[in-house]
Structure formats: structure tokens, C-alpha cells
Amino acid sequence: MVGSSSILTKCASILILGSMILSLDLQVSAQVKVQLSVDTSKPGPKIDRNIFGQFAEHLGYGVYEGIWVGPDSKIPNTRGIRNDVVTALKTLKVPNVRWPGGCFADEYHWRKGIGTRTVTLNPNWGGVIEANTFGTHEFMDFVDQIGSQVYLSINVGSGTPQEAAEWLEYLTTAQPTTLAKERAANGHPVPYKIPMVGIGNESWDCGGNMTPEYYLRQLTIYSRFVRNFNPAQQGNDQMQKIAVGPGGGEARWTEWTDTIMKAWEKRQWSWDMQGLSLHNYTVINWANKFASVGFGEKEYAQILRETLKMEDLITTHSAIMDKYDPQKKIALVVDEWGSWYAPSPGSNPGFLVQQNSIRDAVLAALNLNIFARHADRVRGANIAQLINVLQAMIMTDKEKMVLTPTYHVFKMYVPFQDATFIPVTFNAGTYTNSGITLPRVDAIAAKDVTGKLWLELTNVDPNEFVEIEVNIPGLNANTGSGETLTAPTVDSVNTFDAPNTVTPKPITAKIQNGKLIVKLDPKSVTVVSLGNAK
Ligand code: AHR
């Protein structure tokens, strides 16, 4: 009896082992394979570093606490600007920061934020006190500390052309005018560089509810009088003026783009612009927004489907711009984009506080790839927003700071700044959940200024691993290496207590039969470059 039972046990073990091997086998064969070809013979346009721009509005804890704690704070700071945030942002090589809004910009009066400060209100965002302790000089200092550049948003809604013109004179003139002397007395004798100004913000809505024709009149006036006098910005380095552009793809928005672009084509010498903005948030229902945490796979798929509409939007407005500007002189600047969810429970709804998950990391990668594929026209973009607001890079709570999954994506994409777009072809396959079908894989390639090839590979599928076989003609490398970002669940986030749940891990990719083999985790963002291992 003993003998037969042990035989039975052995048989059962063999069967279990057999079925384990079989299931392992099935898992291996179920791994999705994707062939991807890189065509280095047809380099595309430069991926302008400005598509990795940021946006810091006076909103909630975005500026006050997120950036500014004041020189007397116990939180380590340099001239009132928190050091931990500056260190984190330097790593991102932030190309530009849009400031002071947003809707806030159209109620911002710059004089209240220089010299003796005027305490006022922030009616747009919670009706809270605006102390104006973070003003022009503090912003310039912040941008300088993180090694970035300025994108100023000019008040068209409640300001005047004179107020805006004087702000620019105050900032940029090298001549000893009264305003320049005031700037010097406030600590900055040398003129500032202002590479970009936005003429208004959402002038069709919070910026004054203007018709396209009415806004056009404002644009021509502001464009004429908002001058940059900095002697260093009179040649190739001229200030770019960005006009308010559309906020969607429907008829009223296409009419807006058409009106502005048609007028620009027929413009007189006295006005010009170099960019047209586009705003597009990933929101499914404005009245009942999705939660930023505690969601499932269906909401993961719904949000990613929604975000992919960016492609159509850019295609639609680029086509209108092409009609009037076939040489693509005017940049499309997506200067507000990102996810917009329900306010985090317990937060002030006017402060737009939300969490940031691996879903946002994938969403960021998909949008950045769309911008890169349209690099000939999309030459600027600003994710909303930098700290503690909407799809933020960083979250703070008094002295605590945590980096979000979106921060890590922006860090991984640094090599793509000003790199040359290289076309790739691949069959993306599909991922389906709850009747929603999405491309499973997304990818871009680019050569950086040193000629090094970089690949970004996104696996949207939260369940399947994907093996990418990259075919690179004339491949001159024997290994690939980089970083990958994934997470345990679709709603995984980083918190102050668990800051490394969603954090990039190094990966190496082997070269086999002349092809680079990269294994992608489910719901992951991966950046690899080629090299030669010794
Ligand atoms: O980013 C938040 C707000 O969204 C901005 O202030 C406004 O421009 C947009 O509607």
C-alpha cells in the first residue's frame, strides 16, 4: 500500500510538474512579440526641448509652499526658494516655465509683486489671499536656480497694453530709464532675458470670454507694444510671442485657429506672432471627474483612450495652420496639457490637488510621443502643472517632498531634448478592456546631439509582457541599456511614506542576430540607448 501510494504521489507530482512546465511554456509563448524597424536614413525634425516645458501658476500650493517658502522658513531654501525642489528640477533640465498662470495671469498686476508688496486675492483659485511675496524677481530667481528659461503669461483680460509694455521694459531694457533704475534698485541691474511671452490665456473663457475677432484685435495691439529691449535678444534670440489658440477640436475651435492664422498670413508689418497655443486636458466628464487613485483597469483604459485624442487635435489644427503657413513658421505650443481628476479627498477643491499614478506616467509618455511625431509644428508644450497641482512632477507637504511617476518620465526623456527625430515602424497590436481597444505599444526614436540613438518604448497593456525586436540597419553596438518605469497595479502611486513604489529601474537589452531585444513589463515606460559593452 505504501509503495502504491508513493507511486501515486510521484505520478501526481510529475503531473503537477508537467502542468507547471506547460503553463510556463504557455506564458512564454503568450508573451507578445513586436518587430520594430528604425530608419536612420530618413532623419526628421528636431524635437524641440521646449516640448518638455513646465507650468507654475499661482494656484493652491503650486507656488506658495511648492516653490516659495520664504527666506525665514525652517525648510532649507535659497532666498526663499526651497532647495529640495530646485535640486529635483535641475535634473529634469526644464527648458522653460510658464508663469504666473493660467487664469491667474489675466488678473495679475506685476507691480503688486515688486518692491513693497500689495496683498490681494486669488478669486480664480479658492478665493484665498495672494500675498504677492513671490513676484517677478522671485520667479526670475527660481528659473535661474533650476537652470531654465522664462515663459511669461501677459495679462490681456484685465490689464492694459501699457501695463504689459512697462513690465517688459522693466524686465529687459539696458538703458537707464526710470523703470530700469527701479529694477536695479530691486536687485537686478542687468536686463533679464525673456525668451517667450504668451499674449493672454484662454481668452475665449477665463481670460475674458472673447470672440476670435475680438481677441485678434487685442493680439495685434499687444503684439505691437509688448517689446523686448534686451540688446542680447535683438538677433536670432528674439522673444517669441505666443497667441491664444484653441481649447479643443470642435467647430468653434477650428474657427478660432482659422481666424488668427488667416489674419497672420495677411498681417501688416506692425504685428507678428511666433506661436499659437493649444490647451487640452485629459478629462472624461468635467462635472464628475475620475478619481486619481483607487481605480481599476477600466478607468485606466478609459483615461488612456481619452488622452490619445491629442493626436487628432494636433492634426486638425496643424492642417489649418498649414493652409496659411505652409513653411511652418508658427509653432503650435501645447502650453496646457495633462490629466485633470477629481480633487483629492479633504483638499480644497479650488487647489486642484490630485495624486499621480503609473497611469499618468503612461499618459505622459503617450503625449510626449505625439508631440515628437509632430515636431515640425509642435515646438513647445507645458504640462499642467509643476508642483502640487493637477499632473504634477513633485508633491510637497510642508517640509516633505515626493517625486511623482510623471517626474520620472520627464527625467527619462531628457535625452530627447533637441534630439533629431528618427522614424520607426511597428505593428502596435491592440489591448482591450471593457470594450475599449487601444494600441498596445507606442514608440519613438531619436538621435541626440552626439549622434547616439535613443528609443522610447511604452507598453500600454497592464497585463501582458511585450518583447520588442528592434531592427536597426548598420547596428554598431553590442548592448543596449536604459531605464524602465512600471508599478505593481494600474493605480500605484508614490506617497511621502512610500516614495519609491513607482521608480525607474535600470535595464539592459541584449543584441541577438543583429537585433536589439527589449523586454517591456506590463504598463511600463522604457528608454534605452545603444552602446558597446567591453
Ligand atoms: O491649469 C489650470 C487652469 O486650466 C488654468 O489656469 C487655465 O488656463 C485652464 O483652464
PDB file of N, CA, C and O and ligand atoms in Angstrom, residues 55 57 59 102-104 125 201-202 206 279 281 336 340 352 384-385 390, ligand 1:
ATOM      1  N   PHE A  55       4.703  74.385 -16.149  1.00  0.00           N
ATOM      2  CA  PHE A  55       3.734  75.455 -15.928  1.00  0.00           C
ATOM      3  C   PHE A  55       3.551  75.628 -14.419  1.00  0.00           C
ATOM      4  O   PHE A  55       3.231  74.659 -13.726  1.00  0.00           O
ATOM      5  N   GLU A  57       1.512  77.990 -11.869  1.00  0.00           N
ATOM      6  CA  GLU A  57       0.505  79.036 -11.688  1.00  0.00           C
ATOM      7  C   GLU A  57       0.347  79.351 -10.198  1.00  0.00           C
ATOM      8  O   GLU A  57       0.569  78.478  -9.345  1.00  0.00           O
ATOM      9  N   LEU A  59      -1.688  79.002  -7.762  1.00  0.00           N
ATOM     10  CA  LEU A  59      -2.869  78.157  -7.621  1.00  0.00           C
ATOM     11  C   LEU A  59      -2.571  77.157  -6.510  1.00  0.00           C
ATOM     12  O   LEU A  59      -1.588  76.400  -6.619  1.00  0.00           O
ATOM     13  N   GLY A 102      -2.032  80.552 -16.885  1.00  0.00           N
ATOM     14  CA  GLY A 102      -3.313  80.226 -16.369  1.00  0.00           C
ATOM     15  C   GLY A 102      -4.265  81.425 -16.199  1.00  0.00           C
ATOM     16  O   GLY A 102      -3.962  82.570 -16.522  1.00  0.00           O
ATOM     17  N   CYS A 103      -5.439  81.048 -15.716  1.00  0.00           N
ATOM     18  CA  CYS A 103      -6.474  82.060 -15.457  1.00  0.00           C
ATOM     19  C   CYS A 103      -5.937  83.163 -14.552  1.00  0.00           C
ATOM     20  O   CYS A 103      -6.332  84.327 -14.677  1.00  0.00           O
ATOM     21  N   PHE A 104      -5.039  82.804 -13.641  1.00  0.00           N
ATOM     22  CA  PHE A 104      -4.484  83.794 -12.714  1.00  0.00           C
ATOM     23  C   PHE A 104      -3.789  84.933 -13.466  1.00  0.00           C
ATOM     24  O   PHE A 104      -3.829  86.086 -13.035  1.00  0.00           O
ATOM     25  N   TRP A 125      -8.847  80.789  -7.830  1.00  0.00           N
ATOM     26  CA  TRP A 125      -8.435  79.538  -7.210  1.00  0.00           C
ATOM     27  C   TRP A 125      -8.631  79.572  -5.698  1.00  0.00           C
ATOM     28  O   TRP A 125      -7.706  79.806  -4.951  1.00  0.00           O
ATOM     29  N   ASN A 201      -4.400  84.334 -21.922  1.00  0.00           N
ATOM     30  CA  ASN A 201      -4.587  82.915 -21.616  1.00  0.00           C
ATOM     31  C   ASN A 201      -6.070  82.576 -21.751  1.00  0.00           C
ATOM     32  O   ASN A 201      -6.924  83.255 -21.158  1.00  0.00           O
ATOM     33  N   GLU A 202      -6.365  81.565 -22.524  1.00  0.00           N
ATOM     34  CA  GLU A 202      -7.761  81.122 -22.688  1.00  0.00           C
ATOM     35  C   GLU A 202      -8.693  82.346 -22.788  1.00  0.00           C
ATOM     36  O   GLU A 202      -9.671  82.459 -22.048  1.00  0.00           O
ATOM     37  N   CYS A 206     -11.820  81.880 -19.329  1.00  0.00           N
ATOM     38  CA  CYS A 206     -11.497  82.653 -18.114  1.00  0.00           C
ATOM     39  C   CYS A 206     -10.728  83.926 -18.432  1.00  0.00           C
ATOM     40  O   CYS A 206     -10.689  84.850 -17.625  1.00  0.00           O
ATOM     41  N   HIS A 279      -4.701  74.256 -25.759  1.00  0.00           N
ATOM     42  CA  HIS A 279      -4.901  73.672 -24.426  1.00  0.00           C
ATOM     43  C   HIS A 279      -5.743  72.415 -24.553  1.00  0.00           C
ATOM     44  O   HIS A 279      -6.781  72.433 -25.219  1.00  0.00           O
ATOM     45  N   TYR A 281      -6.803  69.189 -21.839  1.00  0.00           N
ATOM     46  CA  TYR A 281      -6.666  68.336 -20.650  1.00  0.00           C
ATOM     47  C   TYR A 281      -7.312  66.980 -20.909  1.00  0.00           C
ATOM     48  O   TYR A 281      -8.273  66.881 -21.685  1.00  0.00           O
ATOM     49  N   GLU A 336      -0.840  73.973 -22.159  1.00  0.00           N
ATOM     50  CA  GLU A 336      -1.503  73.344 -21.005  1.00  0.00           C
ATOM     51  C   GLU A 336      -1.981  71.976 -21.444  1.00  0.00           C
ATOM     52  O   GLU A 336      -2.799  71.871 -22.373  1.00  0.00           O
ATOM     53  N   TRP A 340      -6.608  65.676 -15.582  1.00  0.00           N
ATOM     54  CA  TRP A 340      -7.335  66.518 -14.614  1.00  0.00           C
ATOM     55  C   TRP A 340      -8.374  65.623 -13.954  1.00  0.00           C
ATOM     56  O   TRP A 340      -9.354  65.236 -14.576  1.00  0.00           O
ATOM     57  N   LEU A 352      -6.980  72.163  -6.858  1.00  0.00           N
ATOM     58  CA  LEU A 352      -6.678  71.165  -7.911  1.00  0.00           C
ATOM     59  C   LEU A 352      -5.573  70.189  -7.506  1.00  0.00           C
ATOM     60  O   LEU A 352      -4.632  69.943  -8.269  1.00  0.00           O
ATOM     61  N   ALA A 384       0.606  70.656 -17.189  1.00  0.00           N
ATOM     62  CA  ALA A 384      -0.020  71.351 -16.063  1.00  0.00           C
ATOM     63  C   ALA A 384      -0.169  70.357 -14.905  1.00  0.00           C
ATOM     64  O   ALA A 384      -0.855  69.360 -15.078  1.00  0.00           O
ATOM     65  N   GLN A 385       0.469  70.732 -13.782  1.00  0.00           N
ATOM     66  CA  GLN A 385       1.391  71.801 -13.535  1.00  0.00           C
ATOM     67  C   GLN A 385       2.599  71.254 -12.772  1.00  0.00           C
ATOM     68  O   GLN A 385       2.581  70.089 -12.361  1.00  0.00           O
ATOM     69  N   LEU A 390      -2.725  69.468 -10.306  1.00  0.00           N
ATOM     70  CA  LEU A 390      -3.007  68.604 -11.465  1.00  0.00           C
ATOM     71  C   LEU A 390      -1.889  67.562 -11.647  1.00  0.00           C
ATOM     72  O   LEU A 390      -1.440  66.957 -10.661  1.00  0.00           O
TER      73      LEU A 390
HETATM   74  O1  AHR B   1      -4.281  74.660 -15.137  1.00  0.00           O
HETATM   75  C1  AHR B   1      -5.447  75.090 -14.516  1.00  0.00           C
HETATM   76  C2  AHR B   1      -6.267  76.030 -15.379  1.00  0.00           C
HETATM   77  O2  AHR B   1      -6.734  75.355 -16.505  1.00  0.00           O
HETATM   78  C3  AHR B   1      -5.559  77.221 -15.956  1.00  0.00           C
HETATM   79  O3  AHR B   1      -5.469  78.268 -15.055  1.00  0.00           O
HETATM   80  C4  AHR B   1      -6.406  77.586 -17.119  1.00  0.00           C
HETATM   81  O4  AHR B   1      -5.698  78.222 -18.146  1.00  0.00           O
HETATM   82  C5  AHR B   1      -7.004  76.268 -17.553  1.00  0.00           C
HETATM   83  O5  AHR B   1      -8.360  76.352 -17.742  1.00  0.00           O
END
